[in-house]
């Protein structure tokens, strides 16, 4: 088993170059993806009728998973120098059954490891994180095979993947800032209700909660335009390096038509 120290900054720069030359605008694709997810979540929030609301929540979660798959497939096409149309967002429906099963098994594995402690759960999340990419690349493989491939691919790379996620944490906090402020206000008022019987307000900052959720979603969309495509493409570059060094995965050898695959990262820390 071989692994190498990946130059994170170089990966980000290369991803930016690939996105700049993409035939279908990354910002337009991100806006469409985020807008669809936001509309689905707002629709789910509006439905509050017992069992039907549970059904809608499950359906929204399913469609969101398919859309996330489509966006990853779009980024994979960019890395291969191929054109991916906006309808690529819905390509996950062709193997939606395996997507659902993988999501369930992945969540179950993380939950079971988390019973030991938080840290084993985090390690498990990174151990199996490439399983989804393996399934995206080759929908013909089984769910357990995708997980086993990820387990071998991430040997030696979990800490680097964790560091990669930390490098984007500022963007994530900025994107969720309005939501965090709203949650803080709601929790504070709920505490006042429980302790002192003070009723919770029907509106915050002069606006109903639904309107605030819509504003928060729009803010997340705006922030995502500046970092999300790069984040996904960089993570895919880590995936390609892990495939090459482990020899595990579809087309594990560097693709000849990809100008950024197969580069040798320096040994220094990033």
mmCIF file of C-alpha atoms in Angstrom, residues 20-233:
data_model
loop_
_atom_site.group_PDB
_atom_site.id
_atom_site.type_symbol
_atom_site.label_atom_id
_atom_site.label_comp_id
_atom_site.label_asym_id
_atom_site.label_seq_id
_atom_site.Cartn_x
_atom_site.Cartn_y
_atom_site.Cartn_z
ATOM 1 C CA UNK A 20 -12.718 28.250 -15.296
ATOM 2 C CA UNK A 21 -12.547 26.270 -18.562
ATOM 3 C CA UNK A 22 -15.738 24.269 -17.958
ATOM 4 C CA UNK A 23 -18.140 24.264 -20.907
ATOM 5 C CA UNK A 24 -21.174 24.547 -18.608
ATOM 6 C CA UNK A 25 -20.835 27.312 -16.010
ATOM 7 C CA UNK A 26 -20.044 25.960 -12.509
ATOM 8 C CA UNK A 27 -21.824 28.928 -10.938
ATOM 9 C CA UNK A 28 -24.965 28.267 -12.996
ATOM 10 C CA UNK A 29 -24.875 24.554 -12.132
ATOM 11 C CA UNK A 30 -24.314 25.331 -8.444
ATOM 12 C CA UNK A 31 -27.156 27.873 -8.455
ATOM 13 C CA UNK A 32 -29.524 25.336 -10.025
ATOM 14 C CA UNK A 33 -28.488 22.581 -7.616
ATOM 15 C CA UNK A 34 -28.752 24.780 -4.510
ATOM 16 C CA UNK A 35 -32.028 26.358 -5.656
ATOM 17 C CA UNK A 36 -33.635 22.941 -6.128
ATOM 18 C CA UNK A 37 -32.466 21.785 -2.691
ATOM 19 C CA UNK A 38 -33.707 24.992 -1.051
ATOM 20 C CA UNK A 39 -37.134 24.738 -2.699
ATOM 21 C CA UNK A 40 -37.434 21.105 -1.621
ATOM 22 C CA UNK A 41 -36.535 21.955 1.986
ATOM 23 C CA UNK A 42 -38.963 24.881 2.091
ATOM 24 C CA UNK A 43 -41.711 22.662 0.698
ATOM 25 C CA UNK A 44 -40.933 20.042 3.342
ATOM 26 C CA UNK A 45 -41.083 22.709 6.060
ATOM 27 C CA UNK A 46 -44.532 23.834 4.886
ATOM 28 C CA UNK A 47 -46.001 20.333 5.183
ATOM 29 C CA UNK A 48 -46.926 19.589 8.781
ATOM 30 C CA UNK A 49 -49.639 16.959 8.745
ATOM 31 C CA UNK A 50 -48.373 13.948 10.655
ATOM 32 C CA UNK A 51 -47.570 10.882 8.580
ATOM 33 C CA UNK A 52 -47.718 12.818 5.300
ATOM 34 C CA UNK A 53 -44.995 15.181 6.536
ATOM 35 C CA UNK A 54 -42.770 12.177 7.297
ATOM 36 C CA UNK A 55 -43.350 10.861 3.782
ATOM 37 C CA UNK A 56 -42.489 14.255 2.281
ATOM 38 C CA UNK A 57 -39.327 14.516 4.392
ATOM 39 C CA UNK A 58 -38.150 11.104 3.185
ATOM 40 C CA UNK A 59 -38.950 12.008 -0.408
ATOM 41 C CA UNK A 60 -37.087 15.321 -0.126
ATOM 42 C CA UNK A 61 -34.085 13.554 1.379
ATOM 43 C CA UNK A 62 -34.115 11.043 -1.491
ATOM 44 C CA UNK A 63 -34.294 13.693 -4.200
ATOM 45 C CA UNK A 64 -31.565 15.730 -2.450
ATOM 46 C CA UNK A 65 -29.316 12.662 -2.505
ATOM 47 C CA UNK A 66 -29.921 12.238 -6.233
ATOM 48 C CA UNK A 67 -29.143 15.916 -6.867
ATOM 49 C CA UNK A 68 -25.913 15.672 -4.853
ATOM 50 C CA UNK A 69 -24.964 12.660 -6.964
ATOM 51 C CA UNK A 70 -25.666 14.593 -10.150
ATOM 52 C CA UNK A 71 -23.505 17.504 -9.026
ATOM 53 C CA UNK A 72 -20.618 15.145 -8.238
ATOM 54 C CA UNK A 73 -21.019 13.552 -11.694
ATOM 55 C CA UNK A 74 -20.866 17.050 -13.212
ATOM 56 C CA UNK A 75 -17.590 17.720 -11.375
ATOM 57 C CA UNK A 76 -16.227 14.342 -12.463
ATOM 58 C CA UNK A 77 -16.976 15.280 -16.078
ATOM 59 C CA UNK A 78 -15.126 18.577 -15.637
ATOM 60 C CA UNK A 79 -12.072 16.744 -14.347
ATOM 61 C CA UNK A 80 -12.171 14.515 -17.425
ATOM 62 C CA UNK A 81 -12.508 17.507 -19.736
ATOM 63 C CA UNK A 82 -15.998 16.421 -20.770
ATOM 64 C CA UNK A 83 -19.213 18.395 -21.131
ATOM 65 C CA UNK A 84 -21.987 17.759 -18.626
ATOM 66 C CA UNK A 85 -25.375 19.370 -19.184
ATOM 67 C CA UNK A 86 -27.728 20.660 -16.489
ATOM 68 C CA UNK A 87 -29.768 17.453 -16.723
ATOM 69 C CA UNK A 88 -26.740 15.641 -15.274
ATOM 70 C CA UNK A 89 -28.147 16.654 -11.890
ATOM 71 C CA UNK A 90 -30.809 13.977 -12.344
ATOM 72 C CA UNK A 91 -28.543 11.144 -13.555
ATOM 73 C CA UNK A 92 -28.600 9.570 -10.098
ATOM 74 C CA UNK A 93 -32.166 8.409 -10.677
ATOM 75 C CA UNK A 94 -30.781 5.680 -12.965
ATOM 76 C CA UNK A 95 -29.309 3.865 -9.940
ATOM 77 C CA UNK A 96 -31.345 5.425 -7.152
ATOM 78 C CA UNK A 97 -31.924 2.071 -5.426
ATOM 79 C CA UNK A 98 -28.211 1.558 -4.812
ATOM 80 C CA UNK A 99 -27.839 5.185 -3.731
ATOM 81 C CA UNK A 100 -30.486 4.709 -1.051
ATOM 82 C CA UNK A 101 -29.007 1.415 0.128
ATOM 83 C CA UNK A 102 -25.476 2.831 0.254
ATOM 84 C CA UNK A 103 -26.669 5.861 2.199
ATOM 85 C CA UNK A 104 -28.426 3.596 4.719
ATOM 86 C CA UNK A 105 -25.471 1.230 5.168
ATOM 87 C CA UNK A 106 -22.978 4.125 5.346
ATOM 88 C CA UNK A 107 -25.054 5.854 8.038
ATOM 89 C CA UNK A 108 -25.463 2.577 9.937
ATOM 90 C CA UNK A 109 -21.716 1.905 9.957
ATOM 91 C CA UNK A 110 -20.975 5.403 11.241
ATOM 92 C CA UNK A 111 -23.670 5.091 13.905
ATOM 93 C CA UNK A 112 -22.301 1.770 15.138
ATOM 94 C CA UNK A 113 -18.733 3.105 15.312
ATOM 95 C CA UNK A 114 -20.008 6.235 17.062
ATOM 96 C CA UNK A 115 -21.389 4.041 19.849
ATOM 97 C CA UNK A 116 -17.781 3.404 20.868
ATOM 98 C CA UNK A 117 -17.034 7.146 20.976
ATOM 99 C CA UNK A 118 -17.189 10.231 18.785
ATOM 100 C CA UNK A 119 -13.697 9.836 17.309
ATOM 101 C CA UNK A 120 -14.227 6.280 15.956
ATOM 102 C CA UNK A 121 -17.391 7.561 14.285
ATOM 103 C CA UNK A 122 -15.481 10.396 12.613
ATOM 104 C CA UNK A 123 -12.779 7.988 11.442
ATOM 105 C CA UNK A 124 -15.445 5.666 10.024
ATOM 106 C CA UNK A 125 -17.032 8.577 8.147
ATOM 107 C CA UNK A 126 -13.723 9.229 6.373
ATOM 108 C CA UNK A 127 -12.972 5.529 5.917
ATOM 109 C CA UNK A 128 -16.123 5.020 3.850
ATOM 110 C CA UNK A 129 -16.418 8.521 2.313
ATOM 111 C CA UNK A 130 -15.118 7.436 -1.119
ATOM 112 C CA UNK A 131 -17.775 4.708 -1.385
ATOM 113 C CA UNK A 132 -20.167 7.156 -3.009
ATOM 114 C CA UNK A 133 -17.606 8.195 -5.634
ATOM 115 C CA UNK A 134 -16.918 4.541 -6.414
ATOM 116 C CA UNK A 135 -20.626 3.970 -6.994
ATOM 117 C CA UNK A 136 -20.926 7.152 -9.077
ATOM 118 C CA UNK A 137 -18.108 5.987 -11.344
ATOM 119 C CA UNK A 138 -19.384 2.435 -11.650
ATOM 120 C CA UNK A 139 -23.078 1.960 -10.740
ATOM 121 C CA UNK A 140 -22.703 -1.718 -11.592
ATOM 122 C CA UNK A 141 -20.755 -2.536 -8.424
ATOM 123 C CA UNK A 142 -22.418 -3.598 -5.193
ATOM 124 C CA UNK A 143 -22.860 -1.406 -2.141
ATOM 125 C CA UNK A 144 -20.548 -3.483 0.077
ATOM 126 C CA UNK A 145 -17.947 -3.558 -2.708
ATOM 127 C CA UNK A 146 -18.046 0.243 -2.918
ATOM 128 C CA UNK A 147 -17.539 0.474 0.847
ATOM 129 C CA UNK A 148 -14.684 -2.042 0.824
ATOM 130 C CA UNK A 149 -12.975 -0.159 -2.004
ATOM 131 C CA UNK A 150 -13.234 3.072 -0.020
ATOM 132 C CA UNK A 151 -11.780 1.372 3.036
ATOM 133 C CA UNK A 152 -8.671 0.432 1.047
ATOM 134 C CA UNK A 153 -8.462 3.726 -0.832
ATOM 135 C CA UNK A 154 -8.505 5.899 2.280
ATOM 136 C CA UNK A 155 -5.661 4.079 4.019
ATOM 137 C CA UNK A 156 -3.166 6.819 4.798
ATOM 138 C CA UNK A 157 -5.469 9.616 3.609
ATOM 139 C CA UNK A 158 -8.014 10.074 6.425
ATOM 140 C CA UNK A 159 -5.997 12.782 8.184
ATOM 141 C CA UNK A 160 -5.448 14.608 4.896
ATOM 142 C CA UNK A 161 -9.171 14.464 4.095
ATOM 143 C CA UNK A 162 -9.912 15.844 7.556
ATOM 144 C CA UNK A 163 -7.445 18.684 6.983
ATOM 145 C CA UNK A 164 -9.078 19.356 3.608
ATOM 146 C CA UNK A 165 -12.491 19.714 5.235
ATOM 147 C CA UNK A 166 -11.043 22.042 7.864
ATOM 148 C CA UNK A 167 -9.673 24.274 5.097
ATOM 149 C CA UNK A 168 -13.256 24.919 3.943
ATOM 150 C CA UNK A 169 -14.773 25.339 7.415
ATOM 151 C CA UNK A 170 -14.751 29.129 7.136
ATOM 152 C CA UNK A 171 -16.934 28.976 4.038
ATOM 153 C CA UNK A 172 -19.283 26.547 5.757
ATOM 154 C CA UNK A 173 -19.685 28.778 8.799
ATOM 155 C CA UNK A 174 -20.278 31.813 6.589
ATOM 156 C CA UNK A 175 -22.941 29.955 4.603
ATOM 157 C CA UNK A 176 -24.812 28.814 7.733
ATOM 158 C CA UNK A 177 -24.450 32.051 9.723
ATOM 159 C CA UNK A 178 -28.073 33.250 9.254
ATOM 160 C CA UNK A 179 -29.386 29.784 10.137
ATOM 161 C CA UNK A 180 -27.200 29.635 13.242
ATOM 162 C CA UNK A 181 -28.460 33.044 14.407
ATOM 163 C CA UNK A 182 -32.066 31.954 13.906
ATOM 164 C CA UNK A 183 -31.497 28.675 15.759
ATOM 165 C CA UNK A 184 -29.878 30.587 18.628
ATOM 166 C CA UNK A 185 -32.882 32.901 18.902
ATOM 167 C CA UNK A 186 -35.385 30.029 18.770
ATOM 168 C CA UNK A 187 -33.513 27.983 21.398
ATOM 169 C CA UNK A 188 -33.264 31.010 23.666
ATOM 170 C CA UNK A 189 -37.018 31.627 23.430
ATOM 171 C CA UNK A 190 -37.791 27.950 24.004
ATOM 172 C CA UNK A 191 -35.652 28.055 27.131
ATOM 173 C CA UNK A 192 -37.579 31.128 28.350
ATOM 174 C CA UNK A 193 -40.833 29.253 27.654
ATOM 175 C CA UNK A 194 -39.773 26.209 29.668
ATOM 176 C CA UNK A 195 -38.257 28.126 32.576
ATOM 177 C CA UNK A 196 -40.554 31.128 32.885
ATOM 178 C CA UNK A 197 -43.591 30.379 30.723
ATOM 179 C CA UNK A 198 -42.878 33.297 28.377
ATOM 180 C CA UNK A 199 -44.571 32.472 25.037
ATOM 181 C CA UNK A 200 -42.380 32.210 21.958
ATOM 182 C CA UNK A 201 -42.836 34.910 19.305
ATOM 183 C CA UNK A 202 -44.453 34.123 15.962
ATOM 184 C CA UNK A 203 -41.842 36.150 14.088
ATOM 185 C CA UNK A 204 -38.154 36.978 14.411
ATOM 186 C CA UNK A 205 -36.505 40.165 13.210
ATOM 187 C CA UNK A 206 -39.963 41.211 12.036
ATOM 188 C CA UNK A 207 -40.329 38.238 9.672
ATOM 189 C CA UNK A 208 -42.065 34.836 9.952
ATOM 190 C CA UNK A 209 -39.828 31.792 10.284
ATOM 191 C CA UNK A 210 -40.664 30.559 6.769
ATOM 192 C CA UNK A 211 -39.442 33.853 5.281
ATOM 193 C CA UNK A 212 -36.275 33.697 7.380
ATOM 194 C CA UNK A 213 -35.631 30.139 6.192
ATOM 195 C CA UNK A 214 -36.000 31.335 2.601
ATOM 196 C CA UNK A 215 -33.534 34.163 3.223
ATOM 197 C CA UNK A 216 -31.086 31.754 4.875
ATOM 198 C CA UNK A 217 -31.354 29.422 1.896
ATOM 199 C CA UNK A 218 -30.726 32.249 -0.545
ATOM 200 C CA UNK A 219 -27.672 33.297 1.478
ATOM 201 C CA UNK A 220 -26.317 29.739 1.403
ATOM 202 C CA UNK A 221 -26.785 29.702 -2.366
ATOM 203 C CA UNK A 222 -24.814 32.933 -2.791
ATOM 204 C CA UNK A 223 -21.939 31.717 -0.629
ATOM 205 C CA UNK A 224 -21.885 28.294 -2.333
ATOM 206 C CA UNK A 225 -21.252 29.948 -5.705
ATOM 207 C CA UNK A 226 -17.787 30.950 -4.522
ATOM 208 C CA UNK A 227 -16.535 27.699 -2.982
ATOM 209 C CA UNK A 228 -18.744 24.647 -3.474
ATOM 210 C CA UNK A 229 -17.696 23.538 -7.001
ATOM 211 C CA UNK A 230 -14.046 23.934 -6.039
ATOM 212 C CA UNK A 231 -14.594 21.935 -2.850
ATOM 213 C CA UNK A 232 -16.161 18.999 -4.708
ATOM 214 C CA UNK A 233 -13.527 19.020 -7.474
#
